[in-house]
mmCIF file of C-alpha atoms and ligand atoms in Angstrom:
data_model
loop_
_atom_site.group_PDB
_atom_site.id
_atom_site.type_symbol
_atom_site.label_atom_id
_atom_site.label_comp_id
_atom_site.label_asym_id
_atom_site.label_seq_id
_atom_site.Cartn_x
_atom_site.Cartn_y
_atom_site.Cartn_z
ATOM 1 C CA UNK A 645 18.769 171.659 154.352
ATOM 2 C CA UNK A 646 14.877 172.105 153.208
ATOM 3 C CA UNK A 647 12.848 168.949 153.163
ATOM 4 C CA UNK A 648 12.788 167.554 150.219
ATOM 5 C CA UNK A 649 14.597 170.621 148.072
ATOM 6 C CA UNK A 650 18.300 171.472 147.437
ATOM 7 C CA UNK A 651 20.608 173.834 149.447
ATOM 8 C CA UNK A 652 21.548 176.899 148.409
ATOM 9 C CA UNK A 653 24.947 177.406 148.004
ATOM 10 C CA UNK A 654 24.563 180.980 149.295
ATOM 11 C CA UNK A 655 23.927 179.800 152.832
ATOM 12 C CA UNK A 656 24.942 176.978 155.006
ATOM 13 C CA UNK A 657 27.294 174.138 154.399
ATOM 14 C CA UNK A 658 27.476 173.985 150.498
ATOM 15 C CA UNK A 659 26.148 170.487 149.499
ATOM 16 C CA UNK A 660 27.414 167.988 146.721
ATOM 17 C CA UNK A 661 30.420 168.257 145.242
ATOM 18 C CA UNK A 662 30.761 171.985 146.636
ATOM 19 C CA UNK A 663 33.442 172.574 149.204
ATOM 20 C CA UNK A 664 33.066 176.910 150.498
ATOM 21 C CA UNK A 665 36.929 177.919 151.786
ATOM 22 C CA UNK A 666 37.205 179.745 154.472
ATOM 23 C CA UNK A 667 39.868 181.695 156.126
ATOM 24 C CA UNK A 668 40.278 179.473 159.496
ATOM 25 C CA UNK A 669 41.060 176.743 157.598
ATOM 26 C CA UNK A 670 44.479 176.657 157.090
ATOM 27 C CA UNK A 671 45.625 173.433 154.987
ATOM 28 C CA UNK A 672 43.754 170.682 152.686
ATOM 29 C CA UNK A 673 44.543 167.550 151.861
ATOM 30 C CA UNK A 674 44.100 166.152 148.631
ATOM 31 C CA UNK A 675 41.253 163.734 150.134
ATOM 32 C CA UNK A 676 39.758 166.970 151.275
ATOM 33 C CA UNK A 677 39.337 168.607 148.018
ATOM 34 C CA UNK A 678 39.755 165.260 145.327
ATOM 35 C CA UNK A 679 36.595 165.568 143.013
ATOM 36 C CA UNK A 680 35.099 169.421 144.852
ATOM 37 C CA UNK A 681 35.352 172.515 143.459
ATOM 38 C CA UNK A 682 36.422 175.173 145.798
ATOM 39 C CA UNK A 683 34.603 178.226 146.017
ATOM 40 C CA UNK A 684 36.963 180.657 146.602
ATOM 41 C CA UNK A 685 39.981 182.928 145.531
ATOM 42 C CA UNK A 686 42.439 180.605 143.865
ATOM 43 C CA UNK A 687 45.182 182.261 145.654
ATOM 44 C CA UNK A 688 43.825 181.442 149.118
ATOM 45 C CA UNK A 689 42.935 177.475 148.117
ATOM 46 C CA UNK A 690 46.047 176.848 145.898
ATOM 47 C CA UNK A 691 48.369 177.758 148.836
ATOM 48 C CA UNK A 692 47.136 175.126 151.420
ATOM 49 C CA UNK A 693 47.209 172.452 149.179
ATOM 50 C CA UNK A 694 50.286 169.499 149.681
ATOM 51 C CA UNK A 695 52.869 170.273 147.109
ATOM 52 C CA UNK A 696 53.456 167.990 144.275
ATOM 53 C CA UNK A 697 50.109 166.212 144.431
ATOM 54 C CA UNK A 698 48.431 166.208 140.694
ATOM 55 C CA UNK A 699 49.078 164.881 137.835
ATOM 56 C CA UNK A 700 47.355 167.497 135.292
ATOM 57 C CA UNK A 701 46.816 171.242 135.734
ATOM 58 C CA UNK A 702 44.424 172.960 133.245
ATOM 59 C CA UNK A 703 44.037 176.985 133.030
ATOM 60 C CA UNK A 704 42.030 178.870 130.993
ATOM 61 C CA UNK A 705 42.813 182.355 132.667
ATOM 62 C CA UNK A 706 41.196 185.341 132.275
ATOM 63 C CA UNK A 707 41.983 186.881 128.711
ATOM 64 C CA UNK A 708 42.071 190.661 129.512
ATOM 65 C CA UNK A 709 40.655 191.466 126.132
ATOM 66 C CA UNK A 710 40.547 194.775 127.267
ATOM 67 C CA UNK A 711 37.146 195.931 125.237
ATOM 68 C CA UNK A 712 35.679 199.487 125.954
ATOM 69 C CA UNK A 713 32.486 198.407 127.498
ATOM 70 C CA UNK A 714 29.381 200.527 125.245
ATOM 71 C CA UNK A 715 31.478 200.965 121.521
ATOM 72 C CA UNK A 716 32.388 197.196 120.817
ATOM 73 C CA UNK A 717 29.879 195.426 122.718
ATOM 74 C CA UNK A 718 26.808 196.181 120.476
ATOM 75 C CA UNK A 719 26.137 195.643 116.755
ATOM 76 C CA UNK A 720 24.543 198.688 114.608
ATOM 77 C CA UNK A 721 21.022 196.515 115.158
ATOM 78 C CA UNK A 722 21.604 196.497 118.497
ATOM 79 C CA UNK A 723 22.142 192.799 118.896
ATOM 80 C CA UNK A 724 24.639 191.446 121.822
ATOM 81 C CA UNK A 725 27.850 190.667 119.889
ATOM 82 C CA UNK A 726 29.707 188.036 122.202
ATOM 83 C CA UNK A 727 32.516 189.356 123.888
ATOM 84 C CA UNK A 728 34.006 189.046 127.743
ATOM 85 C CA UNK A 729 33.022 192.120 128.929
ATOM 86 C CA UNK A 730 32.852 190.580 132.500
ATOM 87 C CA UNK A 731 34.422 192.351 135.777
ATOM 88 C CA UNK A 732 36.730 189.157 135.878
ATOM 89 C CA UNK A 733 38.354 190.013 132.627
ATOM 90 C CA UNK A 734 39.412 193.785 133.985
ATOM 91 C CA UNK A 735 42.997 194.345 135.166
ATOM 92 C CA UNK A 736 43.944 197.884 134.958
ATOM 93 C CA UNK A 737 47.274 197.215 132.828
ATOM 94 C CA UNK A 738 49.203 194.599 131.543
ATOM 95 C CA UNK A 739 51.413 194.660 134.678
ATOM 96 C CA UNK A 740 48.783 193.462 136.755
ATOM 97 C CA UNK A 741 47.438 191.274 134.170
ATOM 98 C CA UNK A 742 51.408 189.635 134.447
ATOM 99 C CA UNK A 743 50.982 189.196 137.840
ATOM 100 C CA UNK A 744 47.650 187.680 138.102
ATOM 101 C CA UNK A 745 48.722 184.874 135.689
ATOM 102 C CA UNK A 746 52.826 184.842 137.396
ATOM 103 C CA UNK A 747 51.102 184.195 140.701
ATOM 104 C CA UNK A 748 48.740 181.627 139.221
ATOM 105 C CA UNK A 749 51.305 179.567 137.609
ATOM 106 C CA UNK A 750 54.032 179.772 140.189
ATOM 107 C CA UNK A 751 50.837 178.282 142.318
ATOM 108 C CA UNK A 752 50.388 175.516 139.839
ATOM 109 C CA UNK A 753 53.879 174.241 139.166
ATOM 110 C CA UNK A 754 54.263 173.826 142.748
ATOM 111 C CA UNK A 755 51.306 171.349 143.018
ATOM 112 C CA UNK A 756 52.605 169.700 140.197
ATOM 113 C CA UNK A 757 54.171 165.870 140.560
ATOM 114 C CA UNK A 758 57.538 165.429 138.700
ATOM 115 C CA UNK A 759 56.172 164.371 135.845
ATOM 116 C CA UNK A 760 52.864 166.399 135.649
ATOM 117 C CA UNK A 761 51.820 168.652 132.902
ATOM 118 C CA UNK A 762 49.710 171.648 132.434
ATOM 119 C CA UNK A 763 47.964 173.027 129.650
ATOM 120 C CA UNK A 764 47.307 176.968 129.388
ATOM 121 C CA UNK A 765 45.068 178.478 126.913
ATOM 122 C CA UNK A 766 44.343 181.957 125.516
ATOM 123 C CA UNK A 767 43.827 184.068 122.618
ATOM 124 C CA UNK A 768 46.297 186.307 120.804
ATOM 125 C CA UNK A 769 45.649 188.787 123.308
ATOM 126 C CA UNK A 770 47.596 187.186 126.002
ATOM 127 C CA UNK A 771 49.234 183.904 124.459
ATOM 128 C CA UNK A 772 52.390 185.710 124.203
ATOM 129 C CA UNK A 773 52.382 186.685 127.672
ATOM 130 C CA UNK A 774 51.377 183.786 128.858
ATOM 131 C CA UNK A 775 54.220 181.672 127.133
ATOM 132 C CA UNK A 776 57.035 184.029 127.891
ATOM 133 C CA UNK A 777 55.734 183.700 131.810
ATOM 134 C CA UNK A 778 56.141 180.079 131.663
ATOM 135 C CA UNK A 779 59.396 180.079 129.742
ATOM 136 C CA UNK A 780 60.283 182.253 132.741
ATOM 137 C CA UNK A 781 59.403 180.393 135.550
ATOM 138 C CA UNK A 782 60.931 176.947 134.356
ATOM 139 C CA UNK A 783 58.505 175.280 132.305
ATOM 140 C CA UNK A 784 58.806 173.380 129.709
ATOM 141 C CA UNK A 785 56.907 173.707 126.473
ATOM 142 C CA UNK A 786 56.045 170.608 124.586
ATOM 143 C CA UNK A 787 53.763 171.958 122.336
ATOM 144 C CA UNK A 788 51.283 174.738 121.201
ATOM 145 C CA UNK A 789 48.189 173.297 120.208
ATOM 146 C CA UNK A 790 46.093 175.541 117.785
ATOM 147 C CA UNK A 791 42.274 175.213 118.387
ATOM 148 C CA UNK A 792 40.011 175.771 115.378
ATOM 149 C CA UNK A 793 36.556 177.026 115.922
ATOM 150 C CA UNK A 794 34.668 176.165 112.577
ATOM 151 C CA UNK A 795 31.929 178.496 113.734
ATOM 152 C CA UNK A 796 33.955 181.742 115.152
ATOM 153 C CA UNK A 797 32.650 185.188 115.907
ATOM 154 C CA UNK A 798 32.402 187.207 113.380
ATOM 155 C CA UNK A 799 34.323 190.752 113.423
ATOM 156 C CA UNK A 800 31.749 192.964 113.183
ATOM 157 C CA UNK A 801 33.491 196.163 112.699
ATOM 158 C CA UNK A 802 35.558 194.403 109.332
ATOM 159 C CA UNK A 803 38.820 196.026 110.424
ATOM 160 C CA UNK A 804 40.369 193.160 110.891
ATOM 161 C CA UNK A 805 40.462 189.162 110.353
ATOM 162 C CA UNK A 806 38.038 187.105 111.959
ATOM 163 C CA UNK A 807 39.694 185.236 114.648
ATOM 164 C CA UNK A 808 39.081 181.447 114.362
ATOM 165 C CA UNK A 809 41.531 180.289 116.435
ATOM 166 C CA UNK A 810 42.721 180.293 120.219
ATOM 167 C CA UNK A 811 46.517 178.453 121.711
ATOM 168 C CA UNK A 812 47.150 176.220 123.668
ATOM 169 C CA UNK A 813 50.543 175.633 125.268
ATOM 170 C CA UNK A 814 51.538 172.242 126.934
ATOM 171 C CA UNK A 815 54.448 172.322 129.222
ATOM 172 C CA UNK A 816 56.251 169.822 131.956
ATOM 173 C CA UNK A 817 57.320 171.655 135.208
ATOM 174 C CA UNK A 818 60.569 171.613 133.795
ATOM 175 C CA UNK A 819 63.390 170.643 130.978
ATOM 176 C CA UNK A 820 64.534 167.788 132.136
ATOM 177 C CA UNK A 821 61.137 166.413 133.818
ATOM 178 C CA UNK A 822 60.773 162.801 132.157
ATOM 179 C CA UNK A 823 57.754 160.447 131.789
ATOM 180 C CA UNK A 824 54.850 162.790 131.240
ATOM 181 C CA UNK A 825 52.075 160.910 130.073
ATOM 182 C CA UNK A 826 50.874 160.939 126.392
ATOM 183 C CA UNK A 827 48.814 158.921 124.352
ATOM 184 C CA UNK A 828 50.161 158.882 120.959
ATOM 185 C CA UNK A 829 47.866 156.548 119.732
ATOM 186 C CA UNK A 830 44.899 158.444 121.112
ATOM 187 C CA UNK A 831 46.795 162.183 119.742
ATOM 188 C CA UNK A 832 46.539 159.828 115.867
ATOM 189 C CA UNK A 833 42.309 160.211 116.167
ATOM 190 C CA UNK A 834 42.935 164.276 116.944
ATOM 191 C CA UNK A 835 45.044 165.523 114.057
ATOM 192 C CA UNK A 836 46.652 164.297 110.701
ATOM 193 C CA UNK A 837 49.766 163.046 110.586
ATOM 194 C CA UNK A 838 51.670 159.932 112.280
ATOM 195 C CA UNK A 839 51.461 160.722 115.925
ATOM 196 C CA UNK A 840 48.671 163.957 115.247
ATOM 197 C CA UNK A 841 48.958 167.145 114.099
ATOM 198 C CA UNK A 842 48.544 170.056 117.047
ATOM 199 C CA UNK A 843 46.027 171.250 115.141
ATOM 200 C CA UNK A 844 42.559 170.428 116.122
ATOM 201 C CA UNK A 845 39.240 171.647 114.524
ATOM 202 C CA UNK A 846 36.107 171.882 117.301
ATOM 203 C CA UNK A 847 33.537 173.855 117.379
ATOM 204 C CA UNK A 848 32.613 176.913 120.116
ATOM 205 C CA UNK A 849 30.300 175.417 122.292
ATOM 206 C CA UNK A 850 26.843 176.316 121.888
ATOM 207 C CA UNK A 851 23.140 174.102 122.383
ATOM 208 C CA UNK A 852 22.532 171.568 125.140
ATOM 209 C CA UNK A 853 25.748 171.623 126.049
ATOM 210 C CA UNK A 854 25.948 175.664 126.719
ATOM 211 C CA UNK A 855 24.781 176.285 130.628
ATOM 212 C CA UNK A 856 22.304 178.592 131.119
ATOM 213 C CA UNK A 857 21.616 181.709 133.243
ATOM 214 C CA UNK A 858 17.686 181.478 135.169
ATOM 215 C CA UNK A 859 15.998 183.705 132.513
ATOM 216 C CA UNK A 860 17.885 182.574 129.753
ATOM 217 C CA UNK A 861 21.135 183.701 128.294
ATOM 218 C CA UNK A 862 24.587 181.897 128.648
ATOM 219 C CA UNK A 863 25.990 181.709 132.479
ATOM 220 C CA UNK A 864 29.299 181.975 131.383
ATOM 221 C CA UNK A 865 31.092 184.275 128.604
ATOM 222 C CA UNK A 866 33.813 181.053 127.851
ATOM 223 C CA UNK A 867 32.375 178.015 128.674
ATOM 224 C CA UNK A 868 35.010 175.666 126.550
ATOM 225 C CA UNK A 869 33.470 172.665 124.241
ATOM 226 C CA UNK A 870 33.739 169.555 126.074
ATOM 227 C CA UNK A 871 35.422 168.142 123.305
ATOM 228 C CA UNK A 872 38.768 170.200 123.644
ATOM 229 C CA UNK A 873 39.065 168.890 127.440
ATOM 230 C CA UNK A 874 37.891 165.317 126.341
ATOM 231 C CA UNK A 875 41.093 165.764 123.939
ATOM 232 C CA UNK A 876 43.597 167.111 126.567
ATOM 233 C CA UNK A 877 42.153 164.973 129.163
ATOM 234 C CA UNK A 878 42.353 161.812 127.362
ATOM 235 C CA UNK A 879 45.595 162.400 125.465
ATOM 236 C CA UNK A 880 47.737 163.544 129.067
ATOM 237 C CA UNK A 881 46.068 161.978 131.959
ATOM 238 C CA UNK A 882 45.490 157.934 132.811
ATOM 239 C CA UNK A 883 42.259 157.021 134.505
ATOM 240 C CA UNK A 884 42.338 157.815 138.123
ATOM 241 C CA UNK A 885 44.947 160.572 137.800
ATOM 242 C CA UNK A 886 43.893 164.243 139.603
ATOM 243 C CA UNK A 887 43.620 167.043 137.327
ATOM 244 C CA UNK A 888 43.392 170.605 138.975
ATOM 245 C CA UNK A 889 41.792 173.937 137.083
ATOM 246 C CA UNK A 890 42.104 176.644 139.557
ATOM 247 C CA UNK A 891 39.912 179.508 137.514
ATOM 248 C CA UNK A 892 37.517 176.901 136.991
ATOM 249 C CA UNK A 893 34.314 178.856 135.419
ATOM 250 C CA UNK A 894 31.800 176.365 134.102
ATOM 251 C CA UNK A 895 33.824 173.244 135.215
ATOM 252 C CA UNK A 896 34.367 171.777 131.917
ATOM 253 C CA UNK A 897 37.518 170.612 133.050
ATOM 254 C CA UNK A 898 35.864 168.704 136.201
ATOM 255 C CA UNK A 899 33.094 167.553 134.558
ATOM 256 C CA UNK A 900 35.034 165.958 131.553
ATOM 257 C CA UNK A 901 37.646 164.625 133.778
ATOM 258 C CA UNK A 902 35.061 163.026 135.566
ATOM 259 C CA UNK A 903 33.430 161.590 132.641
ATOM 260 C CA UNK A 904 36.447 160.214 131.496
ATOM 261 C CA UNK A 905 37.098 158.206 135.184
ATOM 262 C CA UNK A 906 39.666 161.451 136.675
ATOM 263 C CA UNK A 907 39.712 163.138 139.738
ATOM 264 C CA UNK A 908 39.588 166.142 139.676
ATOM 265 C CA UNK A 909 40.115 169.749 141.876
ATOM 266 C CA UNK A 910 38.662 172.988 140.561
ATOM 267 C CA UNK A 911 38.825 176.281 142.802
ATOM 268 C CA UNK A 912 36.316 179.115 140.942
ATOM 269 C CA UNK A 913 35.518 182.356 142.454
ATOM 270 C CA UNK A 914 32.243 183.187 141.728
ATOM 271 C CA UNK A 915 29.263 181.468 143.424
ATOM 272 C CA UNK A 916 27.069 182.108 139.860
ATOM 273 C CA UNK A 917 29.120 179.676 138.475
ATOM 274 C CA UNK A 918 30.093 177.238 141.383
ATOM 275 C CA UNK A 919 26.054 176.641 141.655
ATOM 276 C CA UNK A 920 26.324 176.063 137.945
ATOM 277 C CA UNK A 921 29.100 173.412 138.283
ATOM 278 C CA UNK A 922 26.873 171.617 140.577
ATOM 279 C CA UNK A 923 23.585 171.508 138.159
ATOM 280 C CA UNK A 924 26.139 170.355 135.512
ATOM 281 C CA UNK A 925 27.202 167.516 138.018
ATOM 282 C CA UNK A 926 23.805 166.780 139.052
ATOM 283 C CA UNK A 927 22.037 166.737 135.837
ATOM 284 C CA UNK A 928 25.161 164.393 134.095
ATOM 285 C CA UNK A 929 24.553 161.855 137.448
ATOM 286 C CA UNK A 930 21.210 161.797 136.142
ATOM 287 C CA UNK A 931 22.207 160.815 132.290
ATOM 288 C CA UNK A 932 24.593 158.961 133.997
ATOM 289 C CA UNK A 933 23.790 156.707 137.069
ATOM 290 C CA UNK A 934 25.857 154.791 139.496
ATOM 291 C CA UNK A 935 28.023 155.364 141.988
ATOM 292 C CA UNK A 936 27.913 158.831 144.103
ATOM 293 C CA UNK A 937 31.291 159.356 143.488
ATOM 294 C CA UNK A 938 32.426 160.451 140.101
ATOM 295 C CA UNK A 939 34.994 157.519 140.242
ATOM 296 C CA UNK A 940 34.466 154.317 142.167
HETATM 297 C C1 SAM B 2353 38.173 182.091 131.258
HETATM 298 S S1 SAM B 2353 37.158 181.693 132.615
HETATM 299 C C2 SAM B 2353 37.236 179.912 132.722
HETATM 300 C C3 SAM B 2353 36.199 179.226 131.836
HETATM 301 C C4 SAM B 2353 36.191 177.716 131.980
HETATM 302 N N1 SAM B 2353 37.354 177.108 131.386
HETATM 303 C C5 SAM B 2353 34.923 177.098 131.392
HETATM 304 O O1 SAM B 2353 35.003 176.201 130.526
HETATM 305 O O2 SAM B 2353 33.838 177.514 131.782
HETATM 306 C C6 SAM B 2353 38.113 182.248 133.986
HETATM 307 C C7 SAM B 2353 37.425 182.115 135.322
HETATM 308 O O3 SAM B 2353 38.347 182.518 136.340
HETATM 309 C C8 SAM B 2353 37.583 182.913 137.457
HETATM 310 N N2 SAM B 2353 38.470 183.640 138.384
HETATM 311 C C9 SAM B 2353 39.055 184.843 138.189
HETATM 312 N N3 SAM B 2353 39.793 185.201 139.266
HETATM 313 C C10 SAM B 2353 39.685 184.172 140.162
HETATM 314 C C11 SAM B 2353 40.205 183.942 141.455
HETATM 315 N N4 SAM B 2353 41.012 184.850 142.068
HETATM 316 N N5 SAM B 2353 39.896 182.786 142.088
HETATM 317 C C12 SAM B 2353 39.098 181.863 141.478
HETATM 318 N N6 SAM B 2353 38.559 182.036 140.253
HETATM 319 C C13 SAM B 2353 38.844 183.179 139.600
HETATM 320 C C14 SAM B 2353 36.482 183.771 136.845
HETATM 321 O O4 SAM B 2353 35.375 183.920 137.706
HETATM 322 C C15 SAM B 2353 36.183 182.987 135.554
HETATM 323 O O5 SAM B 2353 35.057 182.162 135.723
#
């Protein structure tokens, strides 16, 4: 480490919160990884982790949106339309898009306690896909939960409607799994209605909260609002419980689990956004001192 200046996460023992995998180590414990993000392929972490050890599993997988690159990407002024145009969104058919997310989920429901749930999210593009997978494999679906941005992207080309919205879908492992947590009274505050309606209106996230590339720019194509974990976090975990995202991007599911008093386990890929994770951890110890664990 240099004198007085922080690691980089490209070389050496990654500091902080950041735990590098590496193929000659074969197994984790859940002390090894409670409150780290991985950096690694998701497939290689999620297998050497103890079955049945958390309590919450958030994905937000890749969405295979499946945009030509040059036509859709720009507007007639030539201003960046958002879009995922990233290499992580490619799959070269729907196939391999299936079993990308099969693996992934098979992965997940066998780190899942008993009792554990997991929330998936996606657009229209995949939902479907998604939810028939699950139904597949054995889970459970409680509920879809429609997100409403109230500040969407607009569809530039006007051939279609504007899509506002993306799913959610909460399952337990399986039919007859019993006990999953959930705060009704907490669900009331989300949504209309006696226990709350699974309709919630947030907004995209943008501003402060948005982490940024070096020159400018967003760092990540789908950083989720912090407010749409802080609602699945709050409404199906208990303090102290471990939640798990293993595509883990940004880290919004980390870093609001860990503002809300959760452990947490996040695996992501890409060392771009792993060194972002660990700004966003850094600078919210600063807003936020105390201990130099996330949960004490
Ligand atoms: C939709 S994004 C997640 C965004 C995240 N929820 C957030 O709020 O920032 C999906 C992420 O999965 C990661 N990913 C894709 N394949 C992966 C793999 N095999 N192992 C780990 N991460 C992977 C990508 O790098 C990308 O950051």
């Amino acid at each position: 480490m240099k004198k007085g200046g922080r690691q980089s996460l490209l070389c050496g023992d990654p500091p902080g919160i950041v735990l590098r995998d590496s193929a000659d180590r074969p197994s984790y414990s859940v002390d090894d990884v409670r409150d780290r993000v991985v950096l690694g392929d998701t497939f290689e972490v999620l297998r050497k982790l103890p079955p049945e050890s958390v309590d919450l599993v958030f994905i937000d997988p890749p969405y295979f949106l499946q945009l030509p690159k040059k036509r859709l990407l720009r507007w007639k002024v030539r201003t960046a339309v958002e879009a995922v145009s990233d290499e992580w969104d490619r799959f070269p058919s729907f196939e391999e898009y299936d079993a990308f997310c099969g693996r992934l989920l098979s992965e997940a429901r066998r780190l899942m306690k008993p009792a554990a749930t997991i929330w998936v999210i996606a657009t229209y593009h995949s939902i479907f896909r998604l939810g028939k997978i699950m139904q597949d494999q054995g889970f459970w679906i409680l509920n879809d939960v429609i997100w409403v941005k109230n500040n969407p992207m607009p569809n530039w080309l006007g051939v279609r409607f504007t899509n506002a919205t993306e799913t959610l879908i909460w399952a337990s492992r399986d039919k007859d799994a019993k006990r999953h947590t959930f705060d009704k009274r907490l669900a009331k505050q989300f949504g209309v209605g006696k226990v709350g309606a699974n309709v919630w209106n947030i907004p995209i996230c943008t501003g402060e909260e948005r982490l940024k590339r070096a020159g400018g720019g967003k760092l990540h194509s789908t950083q989720k609002p912090e407010e749409l974990l802080r609602r699945v976090i709050l409404t199906t975990t208990r303090e102290g419980d471990l939640v798990l995202d293993p595509v883990a991007g940004t880290g919004t599911t980390g870093y609001v689990a860990w503002s809300l008093r959760r452990h947490f386990v996040m695996v992501e890929i890409n060392p771009k956004y792993v060194a972002g994770i660990e700004e966003r951890f850094a600078r919210g110890r600063q807003a936020r001192p105390g201990p130099a664990s996330p949960i004490a």
